[in-house]
PDB file of C-alpha atoms in Angstrom:
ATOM      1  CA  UNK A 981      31.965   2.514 -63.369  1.00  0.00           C
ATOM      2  CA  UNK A 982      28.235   3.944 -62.833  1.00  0.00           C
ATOM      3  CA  UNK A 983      28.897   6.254 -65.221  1.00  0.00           C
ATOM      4  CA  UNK A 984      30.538   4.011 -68.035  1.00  0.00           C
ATOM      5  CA  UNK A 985      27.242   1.678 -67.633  1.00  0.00           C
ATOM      6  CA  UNK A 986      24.486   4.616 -67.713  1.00  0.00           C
ATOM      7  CA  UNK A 987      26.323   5.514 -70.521  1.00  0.00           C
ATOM      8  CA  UNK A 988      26.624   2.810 -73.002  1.00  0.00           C
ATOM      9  CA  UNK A 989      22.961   2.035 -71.788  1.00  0.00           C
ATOM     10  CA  UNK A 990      21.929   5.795 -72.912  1.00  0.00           C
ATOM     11  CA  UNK A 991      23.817   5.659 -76.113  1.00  0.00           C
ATOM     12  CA  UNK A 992      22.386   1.945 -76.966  1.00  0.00           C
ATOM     13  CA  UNK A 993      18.942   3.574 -76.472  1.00  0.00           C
ATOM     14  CA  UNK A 994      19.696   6.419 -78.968  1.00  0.00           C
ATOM     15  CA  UNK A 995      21.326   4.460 -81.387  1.00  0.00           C
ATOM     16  CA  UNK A 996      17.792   2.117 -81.126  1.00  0.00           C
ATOM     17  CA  UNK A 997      15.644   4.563 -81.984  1.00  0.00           C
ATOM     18  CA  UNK A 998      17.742   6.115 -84.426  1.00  0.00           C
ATOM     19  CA  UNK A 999      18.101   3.114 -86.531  1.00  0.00           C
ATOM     20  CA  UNK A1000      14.060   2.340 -85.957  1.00  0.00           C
ATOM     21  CA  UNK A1001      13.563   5.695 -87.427  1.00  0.00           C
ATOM     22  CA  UNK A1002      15.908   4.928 -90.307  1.00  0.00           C
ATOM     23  CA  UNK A1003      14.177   1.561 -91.023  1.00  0.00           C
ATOM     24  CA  UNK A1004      11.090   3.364 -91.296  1.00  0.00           C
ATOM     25  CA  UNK A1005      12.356   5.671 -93.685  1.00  0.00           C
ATOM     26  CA  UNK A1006      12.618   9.086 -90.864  1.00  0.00           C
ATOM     27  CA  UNK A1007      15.370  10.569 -90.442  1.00  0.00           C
ATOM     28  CA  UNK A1008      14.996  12.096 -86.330  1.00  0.00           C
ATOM     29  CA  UNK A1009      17.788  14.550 -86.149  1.00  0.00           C
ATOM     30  CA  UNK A1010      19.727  17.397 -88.690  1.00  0.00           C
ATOM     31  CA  UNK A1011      22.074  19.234 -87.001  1.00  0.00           C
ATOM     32  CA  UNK A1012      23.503  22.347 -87.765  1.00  0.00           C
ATOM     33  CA  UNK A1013      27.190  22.129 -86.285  1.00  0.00           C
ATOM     34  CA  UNK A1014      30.361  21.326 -87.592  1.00  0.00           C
ATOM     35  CA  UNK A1015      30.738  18.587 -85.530  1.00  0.00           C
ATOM     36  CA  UNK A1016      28.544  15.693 -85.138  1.00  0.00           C
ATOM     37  CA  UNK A1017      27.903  15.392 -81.402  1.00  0.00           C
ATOM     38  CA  UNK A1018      26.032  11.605 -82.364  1.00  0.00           C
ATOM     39  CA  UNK A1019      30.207  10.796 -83.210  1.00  0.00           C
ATOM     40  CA  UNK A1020      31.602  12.722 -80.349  1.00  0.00           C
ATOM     41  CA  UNK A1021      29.308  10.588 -78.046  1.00  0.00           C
ATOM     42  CA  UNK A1022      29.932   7.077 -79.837  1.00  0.00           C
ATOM     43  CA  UNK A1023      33.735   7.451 -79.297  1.00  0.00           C
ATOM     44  CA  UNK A1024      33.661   7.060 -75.158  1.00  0.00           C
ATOM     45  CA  UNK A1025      31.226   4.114 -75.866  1.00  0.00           C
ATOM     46  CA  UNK A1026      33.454   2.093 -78.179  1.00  0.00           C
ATOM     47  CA  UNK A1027      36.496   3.111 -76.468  1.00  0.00           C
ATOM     48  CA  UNK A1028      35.363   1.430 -73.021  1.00  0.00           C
ATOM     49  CA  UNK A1029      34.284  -1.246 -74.340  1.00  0.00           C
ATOM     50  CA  UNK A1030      38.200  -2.449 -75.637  1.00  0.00           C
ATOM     51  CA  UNK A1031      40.185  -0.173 -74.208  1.00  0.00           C
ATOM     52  CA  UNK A1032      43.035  -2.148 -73.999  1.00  0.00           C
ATOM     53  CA  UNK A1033      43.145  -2.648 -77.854  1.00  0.00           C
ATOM     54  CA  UNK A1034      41.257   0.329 -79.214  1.00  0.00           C
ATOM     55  CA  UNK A1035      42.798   1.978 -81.996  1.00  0.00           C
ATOM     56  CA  UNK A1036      41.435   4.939 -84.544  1.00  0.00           C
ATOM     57  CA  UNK A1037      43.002   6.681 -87.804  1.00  0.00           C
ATOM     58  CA  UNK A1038      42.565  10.339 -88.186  1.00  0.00           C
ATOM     59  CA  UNK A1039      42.676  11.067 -91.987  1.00  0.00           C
ATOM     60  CA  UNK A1040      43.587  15.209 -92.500  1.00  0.00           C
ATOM     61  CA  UNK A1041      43.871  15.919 -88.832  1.00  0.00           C
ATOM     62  CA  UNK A1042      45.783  19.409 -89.224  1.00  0.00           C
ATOM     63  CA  UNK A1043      46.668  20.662 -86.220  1.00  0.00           C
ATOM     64  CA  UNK A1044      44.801  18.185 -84.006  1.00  0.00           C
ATOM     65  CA  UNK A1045      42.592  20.673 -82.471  1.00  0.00           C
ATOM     66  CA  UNK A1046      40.643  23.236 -84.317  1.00  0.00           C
ATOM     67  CA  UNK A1047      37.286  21.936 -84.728  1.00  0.00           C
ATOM     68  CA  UNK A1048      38.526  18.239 -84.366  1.00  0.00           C
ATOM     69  CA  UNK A1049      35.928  15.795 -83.641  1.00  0.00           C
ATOM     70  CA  UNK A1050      38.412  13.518 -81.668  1.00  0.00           C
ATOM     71  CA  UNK A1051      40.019  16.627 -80.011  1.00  0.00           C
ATOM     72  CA  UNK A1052      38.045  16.399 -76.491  1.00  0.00           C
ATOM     73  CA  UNK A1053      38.405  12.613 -76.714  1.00  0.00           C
ATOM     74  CA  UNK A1054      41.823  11.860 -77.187  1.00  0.00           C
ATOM     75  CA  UNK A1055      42.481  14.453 -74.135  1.00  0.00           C
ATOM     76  CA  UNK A1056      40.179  12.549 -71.457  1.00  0.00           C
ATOM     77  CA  UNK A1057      40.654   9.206 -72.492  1.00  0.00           C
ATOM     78  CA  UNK A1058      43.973   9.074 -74.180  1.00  0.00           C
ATOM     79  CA  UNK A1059      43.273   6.117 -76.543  1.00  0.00           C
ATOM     80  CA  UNK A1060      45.703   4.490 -78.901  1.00  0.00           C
ATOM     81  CA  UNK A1061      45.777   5.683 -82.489  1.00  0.00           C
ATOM     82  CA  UNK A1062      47.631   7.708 -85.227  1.00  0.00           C
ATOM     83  CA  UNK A1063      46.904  11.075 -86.958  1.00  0.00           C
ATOM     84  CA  UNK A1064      48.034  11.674 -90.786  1.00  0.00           C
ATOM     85  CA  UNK A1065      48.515  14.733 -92.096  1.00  0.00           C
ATOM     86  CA  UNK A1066      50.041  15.921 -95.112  1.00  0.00           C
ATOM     87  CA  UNK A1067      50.827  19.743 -94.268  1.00  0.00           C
ATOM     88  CA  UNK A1068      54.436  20.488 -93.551  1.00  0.00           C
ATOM     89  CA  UNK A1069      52.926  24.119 -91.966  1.00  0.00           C
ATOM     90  CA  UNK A1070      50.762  22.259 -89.724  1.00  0.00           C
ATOM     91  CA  UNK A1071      52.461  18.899 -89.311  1.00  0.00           C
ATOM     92  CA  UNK A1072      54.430  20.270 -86.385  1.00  0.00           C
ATOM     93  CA  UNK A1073      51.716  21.919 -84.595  1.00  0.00           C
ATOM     94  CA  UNK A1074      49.709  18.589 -84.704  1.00  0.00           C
ATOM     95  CA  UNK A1075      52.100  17.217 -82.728  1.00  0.00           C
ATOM     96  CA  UNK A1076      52.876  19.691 -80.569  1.00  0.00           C
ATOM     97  CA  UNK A1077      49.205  19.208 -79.713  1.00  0.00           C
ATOM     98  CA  UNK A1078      49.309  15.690 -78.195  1.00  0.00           C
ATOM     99  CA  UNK A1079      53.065  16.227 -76.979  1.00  0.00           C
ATOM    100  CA  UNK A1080      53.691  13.520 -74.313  1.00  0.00           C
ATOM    101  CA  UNK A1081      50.700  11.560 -75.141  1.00  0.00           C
ATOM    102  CA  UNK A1082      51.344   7.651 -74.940  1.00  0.00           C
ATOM    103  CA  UNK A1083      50.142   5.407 -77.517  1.00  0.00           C
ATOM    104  CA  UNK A1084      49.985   8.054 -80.040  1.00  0.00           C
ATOM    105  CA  UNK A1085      51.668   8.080 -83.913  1.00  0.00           C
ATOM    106  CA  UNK A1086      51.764  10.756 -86.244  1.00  0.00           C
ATOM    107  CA  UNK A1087      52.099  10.270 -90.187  1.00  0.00           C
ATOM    108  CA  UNK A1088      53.211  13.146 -92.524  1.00  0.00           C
ATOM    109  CA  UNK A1089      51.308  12.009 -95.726  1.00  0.00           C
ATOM    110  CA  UNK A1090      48.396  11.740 -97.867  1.00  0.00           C
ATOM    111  CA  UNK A1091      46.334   9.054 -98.958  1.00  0.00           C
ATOM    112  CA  UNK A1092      46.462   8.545-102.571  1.00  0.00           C
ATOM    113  CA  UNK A1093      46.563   6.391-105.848  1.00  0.00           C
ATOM    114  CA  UNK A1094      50.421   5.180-105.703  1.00  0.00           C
ATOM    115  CA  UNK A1095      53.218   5.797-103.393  1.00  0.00           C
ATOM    116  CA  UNK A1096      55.268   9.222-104.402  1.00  0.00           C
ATOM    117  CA  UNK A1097      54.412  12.573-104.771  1.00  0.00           C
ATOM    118  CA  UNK A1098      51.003  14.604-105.422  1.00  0.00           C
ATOM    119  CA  UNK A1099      50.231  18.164-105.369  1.00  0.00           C
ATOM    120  CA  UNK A1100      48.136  19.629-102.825  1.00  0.00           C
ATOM    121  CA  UNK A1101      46.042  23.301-103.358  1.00  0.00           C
ATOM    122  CA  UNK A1102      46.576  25.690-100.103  1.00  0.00           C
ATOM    123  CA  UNK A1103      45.950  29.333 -99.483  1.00  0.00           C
ATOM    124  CA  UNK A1104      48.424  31.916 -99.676  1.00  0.00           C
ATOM    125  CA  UNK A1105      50.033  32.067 -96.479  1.00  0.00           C
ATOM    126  CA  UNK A1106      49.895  36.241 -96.717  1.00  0.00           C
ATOM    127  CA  UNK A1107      46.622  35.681 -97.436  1.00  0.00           C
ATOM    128  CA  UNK A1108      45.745  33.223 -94.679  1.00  0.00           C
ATOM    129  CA  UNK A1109      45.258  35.887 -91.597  1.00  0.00           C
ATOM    130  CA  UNK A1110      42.327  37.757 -94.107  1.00  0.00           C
ATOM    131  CA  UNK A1111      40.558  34.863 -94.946  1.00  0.00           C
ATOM    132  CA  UNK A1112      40.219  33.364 -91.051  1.00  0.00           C
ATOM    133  CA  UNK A1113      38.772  36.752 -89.859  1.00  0.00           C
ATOM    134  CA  UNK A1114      35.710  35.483 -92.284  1.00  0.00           C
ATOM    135  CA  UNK A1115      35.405  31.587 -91.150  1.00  0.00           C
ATOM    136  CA  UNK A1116      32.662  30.765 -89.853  1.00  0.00           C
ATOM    137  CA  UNK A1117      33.460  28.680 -87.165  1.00  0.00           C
ATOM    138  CA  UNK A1118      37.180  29.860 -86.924  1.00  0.00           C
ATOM    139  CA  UNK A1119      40.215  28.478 -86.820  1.00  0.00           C
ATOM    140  CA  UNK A1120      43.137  28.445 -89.471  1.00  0.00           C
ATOM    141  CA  UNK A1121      42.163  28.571 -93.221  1.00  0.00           C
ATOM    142  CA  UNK A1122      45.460  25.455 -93.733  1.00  0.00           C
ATOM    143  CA  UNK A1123      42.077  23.187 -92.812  1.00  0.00           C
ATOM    144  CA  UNK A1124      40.742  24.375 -96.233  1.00  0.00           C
ATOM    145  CA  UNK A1125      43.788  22.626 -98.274  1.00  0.00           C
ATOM    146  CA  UNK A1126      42.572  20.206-100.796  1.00  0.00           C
ATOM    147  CA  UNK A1127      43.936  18.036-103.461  1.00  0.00           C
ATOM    148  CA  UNK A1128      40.984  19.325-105.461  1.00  0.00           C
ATOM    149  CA  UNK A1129      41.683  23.195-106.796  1.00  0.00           C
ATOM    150  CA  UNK A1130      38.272  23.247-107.510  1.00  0.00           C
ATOM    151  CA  UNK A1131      37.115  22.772-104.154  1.00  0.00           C
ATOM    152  CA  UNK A1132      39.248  25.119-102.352  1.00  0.00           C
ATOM    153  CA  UNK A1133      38.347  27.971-104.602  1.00  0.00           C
ATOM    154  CA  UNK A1134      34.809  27.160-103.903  1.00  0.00           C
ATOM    155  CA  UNK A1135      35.566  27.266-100.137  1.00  0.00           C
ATOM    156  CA  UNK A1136      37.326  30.581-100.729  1.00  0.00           C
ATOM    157  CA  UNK A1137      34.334  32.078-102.458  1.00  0.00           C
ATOM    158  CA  UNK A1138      31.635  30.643-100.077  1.00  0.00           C
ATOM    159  CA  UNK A1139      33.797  32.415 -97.187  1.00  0.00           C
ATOM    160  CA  UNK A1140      34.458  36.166 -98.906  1.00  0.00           C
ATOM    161  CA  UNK A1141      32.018  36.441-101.692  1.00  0.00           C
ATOM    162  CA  UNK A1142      32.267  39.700-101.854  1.00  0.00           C
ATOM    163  CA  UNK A1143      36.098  39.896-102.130  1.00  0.00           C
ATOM    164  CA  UNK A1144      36.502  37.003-104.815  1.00  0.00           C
ATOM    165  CA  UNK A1145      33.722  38.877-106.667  1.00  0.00           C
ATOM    166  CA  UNK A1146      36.174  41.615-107.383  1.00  0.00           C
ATOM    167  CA  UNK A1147      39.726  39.757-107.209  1.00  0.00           C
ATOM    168  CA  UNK A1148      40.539  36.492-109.130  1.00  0.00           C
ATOM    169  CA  UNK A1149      40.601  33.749-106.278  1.00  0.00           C
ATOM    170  CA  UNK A1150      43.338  32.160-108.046  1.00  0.00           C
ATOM    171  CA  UNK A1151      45.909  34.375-107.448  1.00  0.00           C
ATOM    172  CA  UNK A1152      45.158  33.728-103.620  1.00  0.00           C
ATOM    173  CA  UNK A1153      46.161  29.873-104.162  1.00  0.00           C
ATOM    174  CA  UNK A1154      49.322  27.840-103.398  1.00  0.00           C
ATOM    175  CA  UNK A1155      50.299  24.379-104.692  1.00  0.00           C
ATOM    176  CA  UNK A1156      52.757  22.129-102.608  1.00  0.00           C
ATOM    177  CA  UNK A1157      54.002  18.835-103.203  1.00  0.00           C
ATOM    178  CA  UNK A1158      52.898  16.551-100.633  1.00  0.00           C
ATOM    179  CA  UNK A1159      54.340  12.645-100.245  1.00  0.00           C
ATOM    180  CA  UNK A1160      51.658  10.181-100.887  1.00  0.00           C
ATOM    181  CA  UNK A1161      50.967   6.439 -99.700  1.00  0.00           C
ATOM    182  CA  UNK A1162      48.823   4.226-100.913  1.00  0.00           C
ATOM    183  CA  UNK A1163      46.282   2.531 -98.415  1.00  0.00           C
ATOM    184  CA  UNK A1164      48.225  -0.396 -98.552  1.00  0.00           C
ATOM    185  CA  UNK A1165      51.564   0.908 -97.635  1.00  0.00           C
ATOM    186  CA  UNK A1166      50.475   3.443 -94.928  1.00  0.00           C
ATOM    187  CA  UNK A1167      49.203   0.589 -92.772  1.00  0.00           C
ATOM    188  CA  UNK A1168      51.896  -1.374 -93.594  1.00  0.00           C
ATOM    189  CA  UNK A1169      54.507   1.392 -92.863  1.00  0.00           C
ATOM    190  CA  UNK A1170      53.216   2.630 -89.726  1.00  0.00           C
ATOM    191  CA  UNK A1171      51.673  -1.102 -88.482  1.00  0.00           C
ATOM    192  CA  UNK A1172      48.670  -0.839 -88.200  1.00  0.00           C
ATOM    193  CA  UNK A1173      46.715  -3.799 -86.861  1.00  0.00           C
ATOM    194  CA  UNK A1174      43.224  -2.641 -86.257  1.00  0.00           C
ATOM    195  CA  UNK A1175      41.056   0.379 -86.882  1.00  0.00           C
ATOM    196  CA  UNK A1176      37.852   1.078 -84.606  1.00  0.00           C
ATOM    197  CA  UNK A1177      37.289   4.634 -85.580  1.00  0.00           C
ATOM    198  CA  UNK A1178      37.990   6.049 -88.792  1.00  0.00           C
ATOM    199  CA  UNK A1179      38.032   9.621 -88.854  1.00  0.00           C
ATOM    200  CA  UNK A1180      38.594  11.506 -92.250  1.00  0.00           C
ATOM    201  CA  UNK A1181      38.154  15.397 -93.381  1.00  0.00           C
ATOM    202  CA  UNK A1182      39.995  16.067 -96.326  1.00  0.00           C
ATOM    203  CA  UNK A1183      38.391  18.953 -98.146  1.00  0.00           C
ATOM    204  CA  UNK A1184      36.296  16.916-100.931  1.00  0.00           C
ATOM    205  CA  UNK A1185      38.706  14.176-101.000  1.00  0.00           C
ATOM    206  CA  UNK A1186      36.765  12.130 -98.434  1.00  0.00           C
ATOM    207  CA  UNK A1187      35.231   9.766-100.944  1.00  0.00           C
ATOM    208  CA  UNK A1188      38.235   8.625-102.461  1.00  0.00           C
ATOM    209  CA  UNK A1189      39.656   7.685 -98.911  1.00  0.00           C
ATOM    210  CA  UNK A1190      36.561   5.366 -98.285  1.00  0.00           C
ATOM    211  CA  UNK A1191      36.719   3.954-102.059  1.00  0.00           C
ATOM    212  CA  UNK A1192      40.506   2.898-101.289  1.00  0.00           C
ATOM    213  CA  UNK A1193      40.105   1.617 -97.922  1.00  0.00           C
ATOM    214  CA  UNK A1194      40.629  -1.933 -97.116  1.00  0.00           C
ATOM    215  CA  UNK A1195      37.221  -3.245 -95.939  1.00  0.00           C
ATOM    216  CA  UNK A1196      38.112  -6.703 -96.193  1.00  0.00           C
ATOM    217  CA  UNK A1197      41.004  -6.300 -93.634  1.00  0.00           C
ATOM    218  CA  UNK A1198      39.933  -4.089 -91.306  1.00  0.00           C
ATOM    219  CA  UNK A1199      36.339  -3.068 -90.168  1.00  0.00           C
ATOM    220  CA  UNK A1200      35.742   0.111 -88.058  1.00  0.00           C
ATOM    221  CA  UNK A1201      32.957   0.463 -85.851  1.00  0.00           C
ATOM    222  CA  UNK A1202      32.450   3.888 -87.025  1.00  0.00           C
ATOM    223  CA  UNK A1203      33.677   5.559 -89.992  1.00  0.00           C
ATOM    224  CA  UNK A1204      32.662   9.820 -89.644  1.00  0.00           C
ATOM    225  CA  UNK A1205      33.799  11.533 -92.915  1.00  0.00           C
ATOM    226  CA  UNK A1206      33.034  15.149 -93.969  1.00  0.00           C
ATOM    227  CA  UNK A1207      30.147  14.492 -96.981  1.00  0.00           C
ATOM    228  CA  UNK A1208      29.201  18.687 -97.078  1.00  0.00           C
ATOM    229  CA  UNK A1209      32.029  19.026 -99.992  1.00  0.00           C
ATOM    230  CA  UNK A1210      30.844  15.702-101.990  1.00  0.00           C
ATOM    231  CA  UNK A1211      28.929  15.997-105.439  1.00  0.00           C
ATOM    232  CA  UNK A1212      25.349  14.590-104.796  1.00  0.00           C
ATOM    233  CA  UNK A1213      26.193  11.337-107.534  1.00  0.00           C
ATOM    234  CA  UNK A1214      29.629  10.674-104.811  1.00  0.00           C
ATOM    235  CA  UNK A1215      27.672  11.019-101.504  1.00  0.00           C
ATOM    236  CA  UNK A1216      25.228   8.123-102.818  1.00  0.00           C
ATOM    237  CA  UNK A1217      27.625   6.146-104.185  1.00  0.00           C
ATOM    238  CA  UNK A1218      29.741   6.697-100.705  1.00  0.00           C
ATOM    239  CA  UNK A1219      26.718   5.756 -98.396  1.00  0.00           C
ATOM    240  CA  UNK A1220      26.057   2.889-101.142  1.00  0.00           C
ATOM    241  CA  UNK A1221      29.331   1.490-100.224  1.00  0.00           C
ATOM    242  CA  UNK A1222      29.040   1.841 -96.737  1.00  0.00           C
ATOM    243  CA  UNK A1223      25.473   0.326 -96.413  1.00  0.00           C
ATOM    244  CA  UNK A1224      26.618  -2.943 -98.690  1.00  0.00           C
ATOM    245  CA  UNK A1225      29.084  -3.273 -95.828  1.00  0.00           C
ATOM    246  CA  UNK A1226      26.839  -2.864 -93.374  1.00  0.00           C
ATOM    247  CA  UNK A1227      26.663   0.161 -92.085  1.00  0.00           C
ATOM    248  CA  UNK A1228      23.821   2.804 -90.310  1.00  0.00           C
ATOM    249  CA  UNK A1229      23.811   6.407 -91.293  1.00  0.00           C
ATOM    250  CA  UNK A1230      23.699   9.192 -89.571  1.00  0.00           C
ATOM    251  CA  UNK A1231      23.861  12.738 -91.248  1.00  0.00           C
ATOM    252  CA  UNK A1232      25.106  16.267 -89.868  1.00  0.00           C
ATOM    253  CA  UNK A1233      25.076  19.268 -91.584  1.00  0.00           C
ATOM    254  CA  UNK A1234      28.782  19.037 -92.329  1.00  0.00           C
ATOM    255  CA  UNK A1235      29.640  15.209 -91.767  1.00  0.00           C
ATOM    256  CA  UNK A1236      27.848  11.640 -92.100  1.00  0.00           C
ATOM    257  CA  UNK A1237      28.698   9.072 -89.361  1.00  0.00           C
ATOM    258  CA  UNK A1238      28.731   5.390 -90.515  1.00  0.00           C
ATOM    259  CA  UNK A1239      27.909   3.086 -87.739  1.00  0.00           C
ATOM    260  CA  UNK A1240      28.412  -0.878 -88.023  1.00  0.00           C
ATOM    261  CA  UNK A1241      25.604  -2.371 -86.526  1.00  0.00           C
TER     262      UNK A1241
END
């Protein structure tokens, strides 16, 4: 109980000053991680404060562990929420990661525009081995898949220059068909009530999640998306959209954390 207190109290504090700074037009911390730790510490916070009817949404989790901001979370505190991925490959392995867990759902689809199917840009699986040896923070290059061919060539490149420079990165790349829900019908199909955390990575296709969320239904706490892939005219519109709502933001070197105040 000590430690839930001295907690919240500590990450009250932070968030105080944080927002002072950002009122003043500072900006106190950018971190170079993939992960924001300012997230990672907001989720024990909000999670004792309801735990009874806490609930988050995990937007591209792939396997559910591999650089997964909710990873260390879900583990200690075992909270009630539901992870959607689209990945057939992975789809099993994500649940094979929380096997046994109470309280715990698991969707095998995509966000999108209408309900049905949508292609999805992967690489090679005989390529995948080669291109995780060059990751910078590891783990398995099916986190790279994007509904944006674009982006995922640009990943590609970014990783093994040097390769791509000599071999056409297209002939590296996979397309799958994927099923697709819109926002509407996911929560409606899986019943969801309530969202405190919203959690979404999805390779450049984070934007277009926030744009066809519900706001006027449900209201997360925090919303932590991955802004590093965003063009620079979609990450102000995003944090326009999220600050008309009402929310503080902080920024990683990877991800932005939205915070309702």
């Amino acid at each position: 109980m000590k430690y839930s207190v001295l907690f919240k109290i500590k990450t009250a504090f932070i968030l105080k000053l944080q927002y002072l700074a950002y009122r003043f037009g500072y900006k106190i911390i950018k971190l170079n991680t993939p992960i924001n730790p300012r997230f990672q510490n907001l989720l024990p916070f909000l999670f004792l404060s309801d735990p009874d009817h806490f609930f988050f949404v995990h937007i591209g989790a792939n396997d559910g562990r591999t650089n997964d901001p909710l990873f260390h979370f879900v583990n200690q505190y075992r909270p009630r929420g539901i992870f959607v991925e689209p990945q057939n490959s992975v789809f099993d392995s994500l649940k094979k990661t929380y096997e046994g867990y109470e309280g715990l759902q698991f969707a095998n689809i995509a966000l999108g525009a209408v309900d049905g199917k949508c292609p999805l840009y992967i690489v090679k699986k005989n390529f995948q081995a080669s291109l995780n040896k060059h990751r910078r923070w590891g783990g398995d290059s099916t986190a790279l898949a994007s509904f944006s061919k674009g982006q995922l060539k640009k990943s590609m490149i970014k990783i093994m220059p040097n390769f791509f420079s000599q071999h056409p990165v297209d002939d590296y790349i996979s397309q799958v068909e994927v099923t697709a829900l819109t926002f509407g019908s996911f929560v409606k199909k899986y019943a969801v009530k309530r969202i405190d955390v919203l959690q979404i990575d999805t390779e450049g296709f984070d934007y277009e999640v926030i744009k066809m969320f519900d706001f006027d239904t449900f209201l997360p706490s925090v919303i932590n998306y991955e802004s590093k892939h965003l063009s620079l005219d979609d990450k102000t519109d995003c944090k326009n959209i999220l600050r008309q709502r009402g929310y503080f933001l902080l920024e990683s070197e990877d991800d932005t954390c939205a915070i309702k105040l």
